[in-house]
Amino acid sequence: MHLSEKPLIPEAVIQERVNELAKEVSHDFAGHDLLVVSVLKGAMIFAADFVRRLDLKAKLEFARVKSYVGTESSGKLDFMHLPEEPITGKYVLLVEDILDTGRTAAALRAHFEAEQPARLAFCTLLDKPATRVVPVTAEYVGFSVEDRFVVGYGLDCDEHYRHLPDIWTLEPDEETPSN
Ligand code: XMP
Ligand code: MG
């Protein structure tokens, strides 16, 4: 697999959209302290940019869920880290990198809703609505993308490409004839 020739979403476009999302969330949660829960590792770069643009009192926590091996869903979810801060009665925003089958988001929502927050909302940088298996939606979506594997700006393929400032698609390598 190799990176597409050009970025799918250039850095400047991502940054502009992150600004808009932070503005929208700041408006919707005005007057409340926000507990932002960033889902590791993929959402860390998005969350880092996003929280710095919030016009609210906010705390930052992390959750770690592992669901993917390579570019295919392993179908299995492990909660490896959960926030130290109690969730009950709080205004909670879950921040994810991408909504794909929806399994991760559904498991996260169920877990956090069971703790009875005052309000729970989901913010995802990317949404792939075409690949949804579990019916789950996000209140805040950065960009809707087609069913292509995307990397960069926190998103990885086997831990590579997370550090890239733009978002790219991964393309299969062309087969070269052997004779
Ligand atoms: P589900 O299928 O549970 O997937 O909605 C959510 C998690 O799967 C990873 N994922 C991707 N990671 N490029 C990536 O780098 C992709 O195109 C992609 N699709 C799914 C991601 O970690 C997400 O949290
Ligand atoms: Mg990943």
Coordinates of N, CA, C and O and ligand atoms in Angstrom, one line a residue:
M1 N 0.8 -1.2 0.0 CA 0.0 0.0 0.0 C 0.9 1.2 0.0 O 1.9 1.3 0.6
H2 N 0.4 2.3 -0.7 CA 1.2 3.5 -0.7 C 0.2 4.7 -0.6 O -1.0 4.6 -0.9
L3 N 0.7 5.9 -0.3 CA -0.1 7.1 -0.1 C -0.6 7.6 -1.5 O 0.1 7.4 -2.5
S4 N -1.8 8.1 -1.5 CA -2.3 8.7 -2.7 C -1.4 9.9 -3.2 O -0.6 10.4 -2.4
E5 N -1.5 10.2 -4.5 CA -0.7 11.3 -5.0 C -0.8 12.6 -4.3 O 0.1 13.3 -4.1
K6 N -2.1 12.9 -4.0 CA -2.4 14.2 -3.4 C -3.2 13.9 -2.1 O -3.9 12.9 -2.0
P7 N -3.1 14.8 -1.1 CA -3.9 14.6 0.1 C -5.4 14.5 -0.2 O -5.9 15.3 -1.1
L8 N -6.1 13.7 0.5 CA -7.6 13.7 0.4 C -8.2 15.0 1.1 O -9.0 15.7 0.5
I9 N -7.6 15.4 2.2 CA -8.0 16.6 2.9 C -6.7 17.3 3.4 O -6.0 16.8 4.3
P10 N -6.4 18.5 2.8 CA -5.2 19.2 3.1 C -5.3 19.8 4.5 O -6.4 20.1 5.0
E11 N -4.1 20.0 5.1 CA -4.0 20.5 6.4 C -4.9 21.8 6.7 O -5.6 21.9 7.7
A12 N -4.8 22.8 5.7 CA -5.5 24.0 5.9 C -7.0 23.8 6.0 O -7.7 24.5 6.8
V13 N -7.5 22.8 5.2 CA -9.0 22.5 5.2 C -9.3 21.8 6.6 O -10.4 22.1 7.2
I14 N -8.5 21.0 7.0 CA -8.7 20.3 8.3 C -8.8 21.3 9.4 O -9.7 21.4 10.2
Q15 N -7.8 22.2 9.4 CA -7.7 23.2 10.5 C -8.9 24.2 10.5 O -9.4 24.5 11.6
E16 N -9.4 24.5 9.4 CA -10.6 25.4 9.3 C -11.8 24.7 9.9 O -12.6 25.3 10.6
R17 N -11.9 23.4 9.5 CA -13.1 22.6 10.0 C -13.0 22.4 11.5 O -14.0 22.4 12.2
V18 N -11.8 22.2 12.0 CA -11.6 22.0 13.5 C -12.0 23.3 14.2 O -12.7 23.2 15.2
N19 N -11.7 24.4 13.6 CA -12.1 25.7 14.2 C -13.6 25.8 14.3 O -14.2 26.2 15.3
E20 N -14.3 25.4 13.2 CA -15.8 25.4 13.1 C -16.4 24.5 14.2 O -17.3 24.9 14.8
L21 N -15.8 23.3 14.3 CA -16.4 22.3 15.2 C -16.2 22.8 16.7 O -17.2 22.7 17.5
A22 N -15.1 23.4 17.0 CA -14.8 23.9 18.3 C -15.8 25.1 18.6 O -16.3 25.2 19.8
K23 N -16.1 25.9 17.6 CA -17.0 27.0 17.8 C -18.4 26.4 18.1 O -19.1 26.9 19.0
E24 N -18.8 25.4 17.3 CA -20.2 24.8 17.4 C -20.3 24.2 18.8 O -21.3 24.4 19.5
V25 N -19.3 23.4 19.2 CA -19.4 22.8 20.5 C -19.4 23.8 21.7 O -20.2 23.7 22.6
S26 N -18.6 24.8 21.5 CA -18.5 25.9 22.6 C -19.9 26.6 22.7 O -20.3 26.9 23.8
H27 N -20.6 26.8 21.6 CA -21.9 27.4 21.6 C -22.9 26.4 22.2 O -23.7 26.8 23.1
D28 N -22.9 25.1 21.8 CA -23.9 24.2 22.3 C -23.7 23.9 23.8 O -24.7 23.5 24.5
F29 N -22.5 23.9 24.3 CA -22.2 23.6 25.7 C -22.0 24.8 26.6 O -21.5 24.7 27.7
A30 N -22.3 26.0 26.1 CA -22.1 27.2 26.8 C -22.6 27.2 28.2 O -23.8 26.7 28.4
G31 N -21.9 27.6 29.2 CA -22.3 27.7 30.5 C -22.0 26.4 31.3 O -22.3 26.3 32.5
H32 N -21.5 25.4 30.6 CA -21.1 24.1 31.3 C -19.6 23.8 31.2 O -19.0 24.2 30.3
D33 N -19.1 23.1 32.2 CA -17.8 22.6 32.1 C -17.8 21.3 31.2 O -18.7 20.5 31.4
L34 N -16.9 21.2 30.3 CA -16.9 20.1 29.4 C -15.8 19.1 29.7 O -14.7 19.5 30.0
L35 N -16.2 17.8 29.7 CA -15.2 16.7 29.9 C -15.0 16.1 28.5 O -15.8 15.4 28.0
V36 N -13.8 16.4 28.0 CA -13.5 15.9 26.6 C -12.8 14.6 26.8 O -11.8 14.5 27.5
V37 N -13.3 13.5 26.2 CA -12.6 12.2 26.3 C -12.1 11.9 24.9 O -12.9 11.6 24.0
S38 N -10.8 11.9 24.7 CA -10.2 11.6 23.4 C -9.9 10.1 23.3 O -9.4 9.6 24.3
V39 N -10.3 9.6 22.2 CA -10.1 8.1 22.1 C -8.7 7.9 21.4 O -8.5 8.3 20.3
L40 N -7.9 7.2 22.2 CA -6.5 6.9 21.7 C -6.5 5.7 20.7 O -7.3 4.9 20.8
K41 N -5.5 5.7 19.9 CA -4.5 6.7 19.7 C -5.0 7.7 18.6 O -4.6 8.8 18.5
G42 N -5.9 7.2 17.7 CA -6.2 7.9 16.5 C -6.6 9.4 16.6 O -6.3 10.2 15.8
A43 N -7.4 9.7 17.7 CA -8.0 11.0 17.9 C -7.1 12.0 18.5 O -7.5 13.2 18.7
M44 N -5.9 11.6 18.9 CA -5.1 12.5 19.8 C -4.7 13.8 19.1 O -4.7 14.8 19.7
I45 N -4.4 13.7 17.8 CA -3.9 15.0 17.1 C -5.1 15.9 16.9 O -5.0 17.1 17.2
F46 N -6.2 15.3 16.5 CA -7.5 16.1 16.3 C -7.9 16.7 17.6 O -8.1 17.9 17.7
A47 N -7.9 15.9 18.7 CA -8.3 16.4 20.0 C -7.4 17.5 20.5 O -7.9 18.5 21.1
A48 N -6.1 17.4 20.3 CA -5.1 18.4 20.7 C -5.4 19.7 20.0 O -5.4 20.8 20.7
D49 N -5.7 19.7 18.8 CA -6.1 20.9 18.0 C -7.4 21.5 18.5 O -7.6 22.6 18.8
F50 N -8.4 20.5 18.6 CA -9.8 20.9 18.9 C -9.9 21.6 20.3 O -10.5 22.6 20.4
V51 N -9.3 21.0 21.4 CA -9.5 21.5 22.7 C -8.9 22.9 22.9 O -9.4 23.7 23.6
R52 N -7.8 23.2 22.1 CA -7.2 24.5 22.2 C -8.0 25.6 21.6 O -7.7 26.8 21.7
R53 N -9.1 25.2 20.9 CA -9.9 26.2 20.2 C -11.3 26.3 21.0 O -12.1 27.1 20.5
L54 N -11.5 25.6 22.0 CA -12.7 25.6 22.8 C -12.8 26.9 23.6 O -11.8 27.3 24.2
D55 N -14.0 27.5 23.6 CA -14.2 28.7 24.4 C -15.1 28.3 25.6 O -16.2 28.7 25.7
L56 N -14.6 27.3 26.4 CA -15.3 26.7 27.5 C -14.3 26.3 28.6 O -13.1 26.1 28.3
K57 N -14.8 26.1 29.8 CA -13.9 25.4 30.8 C -13.9 23.9 30.4 O -15.0 23.3 30.2
A58 N -12.8 23.3 30.2 CA -12.8 21.9 29.8 C -11.7 21.1 30.5 O -10.7 21.7 30.9
K59 N -12.0 19.9 30.7 CA -10.9 18.9 31.1 C -10.7 17.9 30.0 O -11.6 17.6 29.2
L60 N -9.5 17.4 30.0 CA -9.2 16.4 28.9 C -8.8 15.1 29.5 O -8.0 14.9 30.4
E61 N -9.6 14.0 29.1 CA -9.3 12.7 29.5 C -9.1 11.8 28.3 O -9.4 12.2 27.2
F62 N -8.7 10.5 28.5 CA -8.5 9.6 27.4 C -9.1 8.3 27.6 O -9.3 7.8 28.8
A63 N -9.5 7.7 26.5 CA -10.0 6.3 26.6 C -9.2 5.6 25.5 O -8.8 6.1 24.5
R64 N -8.9 4.3 25.7 CA -8.1 3.6 24.7 C -8.9 2.3 24.4 O -9.2 1.5 25.3
V65 N -9.3 2.2 23.2 CA -10.1 1.0 22.7 C -9.3 0.5 21.6 O -8.9 1.2 20.7
K66 N -9.1 -0.8 21.5 CA -8.4 -1.4 20.4 C -9.4 -2.2 19.6 O -10.0 -3.1 20.1
S67 N -9.5 -1.9 18.3 CA -10.4 -2.7 17.5 C -9.9 -3.1 16.2 O -10.5 -4.0 15.5
Y68 N -8.8 -2.6 15.8 CA -8.3 -2.8 14.4 C -6.9 -3.4 14.3 O -6.1 -3.0 15.1
V69 N -6.7 -4.3 13.4 CA -5.4 -4.8 13.1 C -5.2 -4.6 11.6 O -6.0 -5.0 10.8
G70 N -4.2 -3.8 11.2 CA -4.0 -3.5 9.8 C -5.2 -2.6 9.3 O -5.6 -1.7 10.0
T71 N -5.7 -3.0 8.1 CA -6.8 -2.2 7.6 C -8.1 -2.9 7.7 O -9.1 -2.4 7.2
E72 N -8.2 -4.0 8.4 CA -9.4 -4.7 8.6 C -9.9 -4.8 10.0 O -9.1 -4.9 10.9
S73 N -11.2 -4.7 10.2 CA -11.7 -4.8 11.6 C -11.5 -6.2 12.1 O -11.7 -7.2 11.5
S74 N -10.9 -6.2 13.4 CA -10.7 -7.5 14.0 C -12.0 -8.0 14.6 O -12.2 -9.1 15.1
G75 N -13.0 -7.1 14.7 CA -14.3 -7.4 15.2 C -14.3 -7.5 16.7 O -15.3 -7.7 17.4
K76 N -13.2 -7.3 17.4 CA -13.1 -7.4 18.8 C -12.7 -6.1 19.4 O -11.8 -5.4 18.9
L77 N -13.3 -5.8 20.5 CA -13.0 -4.5 21.2 C -12.5 -4.7 22.6 O -13.1 -5.5 23.4
D78 N -11.4 -4.1 22.9 CA -10.8 -4.1 24.2 C -10.7 -2.7 24.8 O -10.2 -1.8 24.1
F79 N -11.3 -2.5 26.0 CA -11.1 -1.2 26.7 C -9.8 -1.3 27.4 O -9.7 -2.1 28.4
M80 N -8.8 -0.6 27.0 CA -7.5 -0.7 27.6 C -7.2 0.4 28.6 O -6.4 0.3 29.5
H81 N -7.9 1.5 28.4 CA -7.8 2.7 29.4 C -9.1 3.4 29.4 O -9.7 3.6 28.4
L82 N -9.5 3.9 30.6 CA -10.7 4.7 30.7 C -10.4 5.9 31.6 O -9.4 5.9 32.3
P83 N -11.2 7.0 31.4 CA -10.9 8.2 32.2 C -10.9 8.0 33.7 O -11.6 7.2 34.2
E84 N -10.0 8.7 34.3 CA -9.9 8.7 35.8 C -11.0 9.5 36.4 O -11.5 9.2 37.5
E85 N -11.4 10.6 35.7 CA -12.4 11.5 36.2 C -13.8 10.8 36.2 O -14.2 10.2 35.2
P86 N -14.6 10.9 37.3 CA -16.0 10.3 37.2 C -16.8 11.0 36.1 O -16.7 12.2 35.9
I87 N -17.7 10.2 35.5 CA -18.5 10.7 34.3 C -19.9 11.2 34.8 O -20.5 12.1 34.2
T88 N -20.3 10.6 35.9 CA -21.7 10.8 36.3 C -22.0 12.3 36.5 O -21.2 13.0 37.2
G89 N -23.1 12.8 35.9 CA -23.5 14.2 36.1 C -22.7 15.2 35.3 O -22.9 16.4 35.3
K90 N -21.7 14.7 34.5 CA -20.8 15.6 33.7 C -21.3 15.8 32.3 O -22.1 15.0 31.7
Y91 N -20.9 16.9 31.7 CA -21.1 17.2 30.2 C -19.9 16.6 29.5 O -18.8 17.1 29.6
V92 N -20.2 15.5 28.8 CA -19.1 14.7 28.2 C -19.1 14.7 26.7 O -20.2 14.6 26.0
L93 N -18.0 15.0 26.1 CA -17.8 14.9 24.6 C -16.8 13.9 24.3 O -15.6 14.0 24.6
L94 N -17.2 12.8 23.6 CA -16.3 11.8 23.1 C -15.7 12.2 21.8 O -16.5 12.6 20.9
V95 N -14.4 12.2 21.7 CA -13.8 12.7 20.5 C -13.1 11.5 19.8 O -12.2 10.9 20.4
E96 N -13.5 11.2 18.6 CA -13.0 10.0 17.8 C -12.3 10.5 16.5 O -12.6 11.6 16.0
D97 N -11.5 9.7 16.0 CA -10.9 10.0 14.7 C -11.8 9.7 13.5 O -12.0 10.5 12.6
I98 N -12.4 8.5 13.6 CA -13.3 8.1 12.4 C -14.3 7.1 12.9 O -14.1 6.2 13.7
L99 N -15.5 7.3 12.3 CA -16.7 6.4 12.5 C -16.7 5.5 11.3 O -17.0 6.0 10.2
D100 N -16.5 4.2 11.4 CA -16.5 3.3 10.3 C -17.7 2.3 10.4 O -18.8 2.7 10.1
T101 N -17.4 1.1 10.9 CA -18.6 0.2 11.1 C -19.5 0.7 12.2 O -20.7 0.4 12.2
G102 N -19.0 1.5 13.1 CA -19.8 2.1 14.2 C -19.6 1.2 15.5 O -20.2 1.6 16.5
R103 N -18.9 0.1 15.4 CA -18.8 -0.8 16.6 C -18.1 -0.1 17.8 O -18.6 -0.2 18.9
T104 N -17.0 0.6 17.5 CA -16.3 1.3 18.5 C -17.2 2.4 19.2 O -17.3 2.5 20.4
A105 N -17.8 3.2 18.3 CA -18.6 4.3 18.8 C -19.8 3.7 19.7 O -20.1 4.3 20.7
A106 N -20.4 2.7 19.2 CA -21.5 2.1 19.9 C -21.1 1.6 21.3 O -21.8 1.8 22.3
A107 N -19.9 0.9 21.3 CA -19.4 0.4 22.6 C -19.1 1.5 23.5 O -19.3 1.4 24.7
L108 N -18.5 2.6 23.0 CA -18.1 3.7 23.8 C -19.3 4.4 24.4 O -19.4 4.7 25.6
R109 N -20.3 4.6 23.5 CA -21.5 5.3 23.9 C -22.2 4.5 25.1 O -22.6 5.1 26.1
A110 N -22.3 3.2 24.9 CA -23.0 2.3 25.8 C -22.2 2.4 27.2 O -22.8 2.5 28.2
H111 N -20.9 2.3 27.1 CA -20.1 2.3 28.3 C -20.3 3.7 29.1 O -20.5 3.6 30.3
F112 N -20.2 4.8 28.4 CA -20.3 6.1 29.1 C -21.7 6.4 29.5 O -21.9 7.0 30.5
E113 N -22.7 6.0 28.7 CA -24.1 6.3 29.0 C -24.5 5.6 30.3 O -25.3 6.1 31.1
A114 N -23.9 4.4 30.5 CA -24.2 3.6 31.7 C -23.8 4.4 33.0 O -24.3 4.1 34.1
E115 N -22.8 5.3 32.8 CA -22.3 6.1 34.0 C -23.2 7.3 34.2 O -22.8 8.1 35.1
Q116 N -24.2 7.5 33.5 CA -25.2 8.6 33.6 C -24.6 10.0 33.6 O -24.6 10.7 34.6
P117 N -24.0 10.4 32.5 CA -23.5 11.8 32.4 C -24.7 12.7 32.3 O -25.8 12.2 31.9
A118 N -24.6 14.0 32.5 CA -25.7 15.0 32.3 C -26.0 15.0 30.9 O -27.2 15.1 30.5
R119 N -25.0 15.0 30.0 CA -25.2 15.0 28.6 C -24.0 14.3 27.9 O -22.8 14.5 28.4
L120 N -24.2 13.5 26.9 CA -23.1 12.8 26.2 C -23.2 13.1 24.7 O -24.3 12.9 24.1
A121 N -22.2 13.6 24.1 CA -22.2 13.8 22.7 C -21.0 13.2 22.1 O -20.0 13.0 22.8
F122 N -21.0 13.0 20.8 CA -19.9 12.3 20.1 C -19.5 13.2 19.0 O -20.3 13.8 18.2
C123 N -18.2 13.4 18.9 CA -17.6 14.3 17.9 C -16.5 13.5 17.1 O -15.6 13.0 17.7
T124 N -16.7 13.3 15.8 CA -15.7 12.5 15.1 C -15.2 13.4 13.9 O -15.9 14.1 13.3
L125 N -13.9 13.3 13.7 CA -13.3 14.1 12.6 C -13.8 13.6 11.3 O -14.2 14.4 10.4
L126 N -13.8 12.2 11.1 CA -14.3 11.7 9.9 C -15.4 10.7 10.1 O -15.5 10.0 11.1
D127 N -16.2 10.6 9.1 CA -17.4 9.6 9.1 C -17.4 8.9 7.7 O -17.3 9.5 6.7
K128 N -17.5 7.6 7.8 CA -17.6 6.8 6.6 C -19.0 6.1 6.7 O -19.2 5.0 7.1
P129 N -20.1 6.9 6.3 CA -21.5 6.4 6.5 C -21.7 5.1 5.7 O -22.6 4.3 6.1
A130 N -21.0 4.9 4.6 CA -21.3 3.7 3.7 C -20.9 2.4 4.3 O -21.4 1.4 3.9
T131 N -20.1 2.4 5.3 CA -19.6 1.2 5.9 C -20.2 0.8 7.3 O -19.8 -0.1 7.9
R132 N -21.2 1.6 7.6 CA -21.8 1.4 9.0 C -22.5 0.0 9.1 O -23.2 -0.4 8.2
V133 N -22.2 -0.7 10.2 CA -22.8 -2.0 10.5 C -23.7 -1.8 11.7 O -24.8 -2.3 11.7
V134 N -23.3 -1.0 12.7 CA -24.1 -0.7 13.9 C -24.7 0.7 13.7 O -23.9 1.6 13.3
P135 N -26.0 0.8 13.8 CA -26.6 2.2 13.6 C -26.2 3.1 14.7 O -26.8 3.1 15.8
V136 N -25.2 4.0 14.4 CA -24.8 5.0 15.4 C -24.4 6.2 14.6 O -23.9 6.1 13.5
T137 N -24.7 7.4 15.2 CA -24.4 8.6 14.5 C -23.6 9.5 15.5 O -23.7 9.3 16.7
A138 N -22.9 10.5 14.9 CA -22.2 11.5 15.8 C -22.9 12.8 15.7 O -23.4 13.2 14.6
E139 N -23.0 13.5 16.8 CA -23.6 14.9 16.8 C -22.7 15.8 16.0 O -23.2 16.8 15.4
Y140 N -21.4 15.6 16.0 CA -20.5 16.5 15.4 C -19.6 15.7 14.4 O -18.9 14.8 14.9
V141 N -19.6 16.1 13.1 CA -18.8 15.4 12.2 C -18.0 16.4 11.4 O -18.5 17.4 10.9
G142 N -16.7 16.1 11.3 CA -15.8 17.0 10.6 C -16.0 16.9 9.1 O -16.4 17.8 8.4
F143 N -15.8 15.7 8.6 CA -15.9 15.4 7.1 C -16.5 14.0 6.9 O -16.1 13.1 7.6
S144 N -17.4 13.9 6.0 CA -17.9 12.6 5.5 C -16.9 12.1 4.4 O -16.6 12.9 3.5
V145 N -16.5 10.9 4.5 CA -15.6 10.4 3.4 C -16.1 9.1 2.8 O -16.9 8.4 3.5
E146 N -15.6 8.8 1.6 CA -16.0 7.5 1.0 C -15.3 6.4 1.6 O -14.4 6.5 2.5
D147 N -15.7 5.2 1.2 CA -15.1 4.0 1.8 C -13.7 3.7 1.2 O -13.5 2.9 0.4
R148 N -12.8 4.5 1.7 CA -11.3 4.3 1.4 C -10.6 4.3 2.7 O -11.0 5.0 3.7
F149 N -9.5 3.6 2.8 CA -8.7 3.6 4.0 C -7.9 4.9 4.1 O -7.2 5.2 3.2
V150 N -8.1 5.6 5.1 CA -7.4 6.9 5.2 C -6.4 7.0 6.4 O -6.6 6.3 7.4
V151 N -5.4 7.7 6.2 CA -4.3 7.9 7.2 C -3.8 9.3 7.3 O -4.2 10.1 6.4
G152 N -3.1 9.6 8.3 CA -2.6 10.9 8.6 C -3.4 11.7 9.6 O -4.5 11.2 9.9
Y153 N -2.8 12.7 10.2 CA -3.5 13.5 11.2 C -4.0 12.6 12.3 O -5.2 12.7 12.7
G154 N -3.2 11.7 12.7 CA -3.6 10.8 13.8 C -3.9 9.4 13.4 O -3.8 8.5 14.2
L155 N -4.4 9.3 12.2 CA -4.9 8.0 11.7 C -3.7 7.2 11.1 O -2.8 7.7 10.5
D156 N -3.7 5.9 11.4 CA -2.6 5.0 11.1 C -2.9 3.8 10.2 O -4.1 3.4 10.1
C157 N -1.9 3.3 9.6 CA -2.0 1.9 9.1 C -0.8 1.2 9.8 O 0.4 1.6 9.5
D158 N -1.1 0.2 10.6 CA -0.1 -0.4 11.4 C 0.9 0.6 12.1 O 2.1 0.4 12.0
E159 N 0.4 1.6 12.6 CA 1.1 2.6 13.4 C 1.9 3.6 12.5 O 2.5 4.5 13.1
H160 N 1.9 3.5 11.2 CA 2.5 4.4 10.4 C 1.6 5.6 10.0 O 0.4 5.4 10.1
Y161 N 2.2 6.7 9.6 CA 1.5 7.9 9.0 C 0.8 8.8 10.0 O 0.2 9.8 9.6
R162 N 0.7 8.5 11.3 CA -0.1 9.3 12.2 C 0.4 10.7 12.3 O -0.3 11.7 12.5
H163 N 1.7 11.0 12.1 CA 2.3 12.3 12.2 C 2.1 13.2 11.0 O 2.4 14.4 11.1
L164 N 1.5 12.7 9.9 CA 1.3 13.6 8.8 C 0.3 14.7 9.0 O -0.8 14.4 9.5
P165 N 0.5 15.9 8.6 CA -0.4 17.0 8.9 C -1.7 16.9 8.0 O -2.7 17.5 8.4
D166 N -1.6 16.3 6.8 CA -2.8 16.2 6.0 C -3.4 14.8 6.1 O -2.8 13.9 6.7
I167 N -4.6 14.6 5.6 CA -5.2 13.3 5.5 C -5.1 12.7 4.1 O -5.4 13.4 3.1
W168 N -4.6 11.5 4.0 CA -4.4 10.8 2.7 C -5.2 9.5 2.6 O -5.6 9.0 3.6
T169 N -5.4 9.0 1.4 CA -5.9 7.7 1.2 C -4.7 6.7 1.0 O -3.7 7.2 0.5
L170 N -4.9 5.5 1.3 CA -3.9 4.5 1.0 C -4.4 3.7 -0.2 O -5.5 3.3 -0.3
E171 N -3.5 3.6 -1.2 CA -3.8 2.9 -2.4 C -3.1 1.6 -2.5 O -1.9 1.5 -2.1
P172 N -3.7 0.6 -3.1 CA -3.0 -0.7 -3.3 C -1.9 -0.5 -4.3 O -2.0 0.2 -5.3
D173 N -0.8 -1.2 -4.1 CA 0.4 -1.2 -5.0 C 0.0 -1.9 -6.3 O -0.7 -2.9 -6.3
E174 N 0.4 -1.4 -7.4 CA 0.2 -2.0 -8.7 C 1.0 -3.3 -8.8 O 2.1 -3.3 -8.4
E175 N 0.3 -4.3 -9.4 CA 1.1 -5.6 -9.5 C 2.0 -5.4 -10.8 O 1.5 -5.0 -11.8
T176 N 3.3 -5.8 -10.6 CA 4.2 -5.8 -11.8 C 4.3 -7.2 -12.3 O 4.5 -8.1 -11.6
P177 N 4.1 -7.3 -13.7 CA 4.1 -8.6 -14.2 C 5.5 -9.3 -14.0 O 6.5 -8.6 -14.0
S178 N 5.5 -10.6 -13.7 CA 6.8 -11.2 -13.3 C 7.7 -11.6 -14.5 O 8.8 -12.0 -14.3
N179 N 7.1 -11.6 -15.7 CA 8.0 -12.0 -16.9 C 8.0 -10.9 -17.9 O 7.2 -9.9 -17.9
Ligands
XMP1 P1 -15.4 1.2 13.8 O1 -15.4 0.2 12.6 O2 -15.5 0.5 15.1 O3 -13.9 1.7 13.6 O4 -16.3 2.3 13.5 C1 -13.4 2.7 14.3 C2 -12.0 2.6 14.5 O5 -11.3 1.9 13.4 C3 -10.2 2.5 12.9 N1 -10.5 2.9 11.5 C4 -9.6 3.4 10.7 N2 -8.3 3.9 10.9 N3 -8.2 4.6 8.7 C5 -7.6 4.5 9.9 O6 -6.5 4.8 10.1 C6 -9.4 4.2 8.4 O7 -9.8 4.4 7.2 C7 -10.2 3.6 9.4 N4 -11.4 3.1 9.5 C8 -11.6 2.7 10.8 C9 -10.1 3.8 13.8 O8 -9.1 3.5 14.7 C10 -11.4 4.0 14.5 O9 -11.3 4.5 15.7
MG2 MG -6.0 2.7 14.0

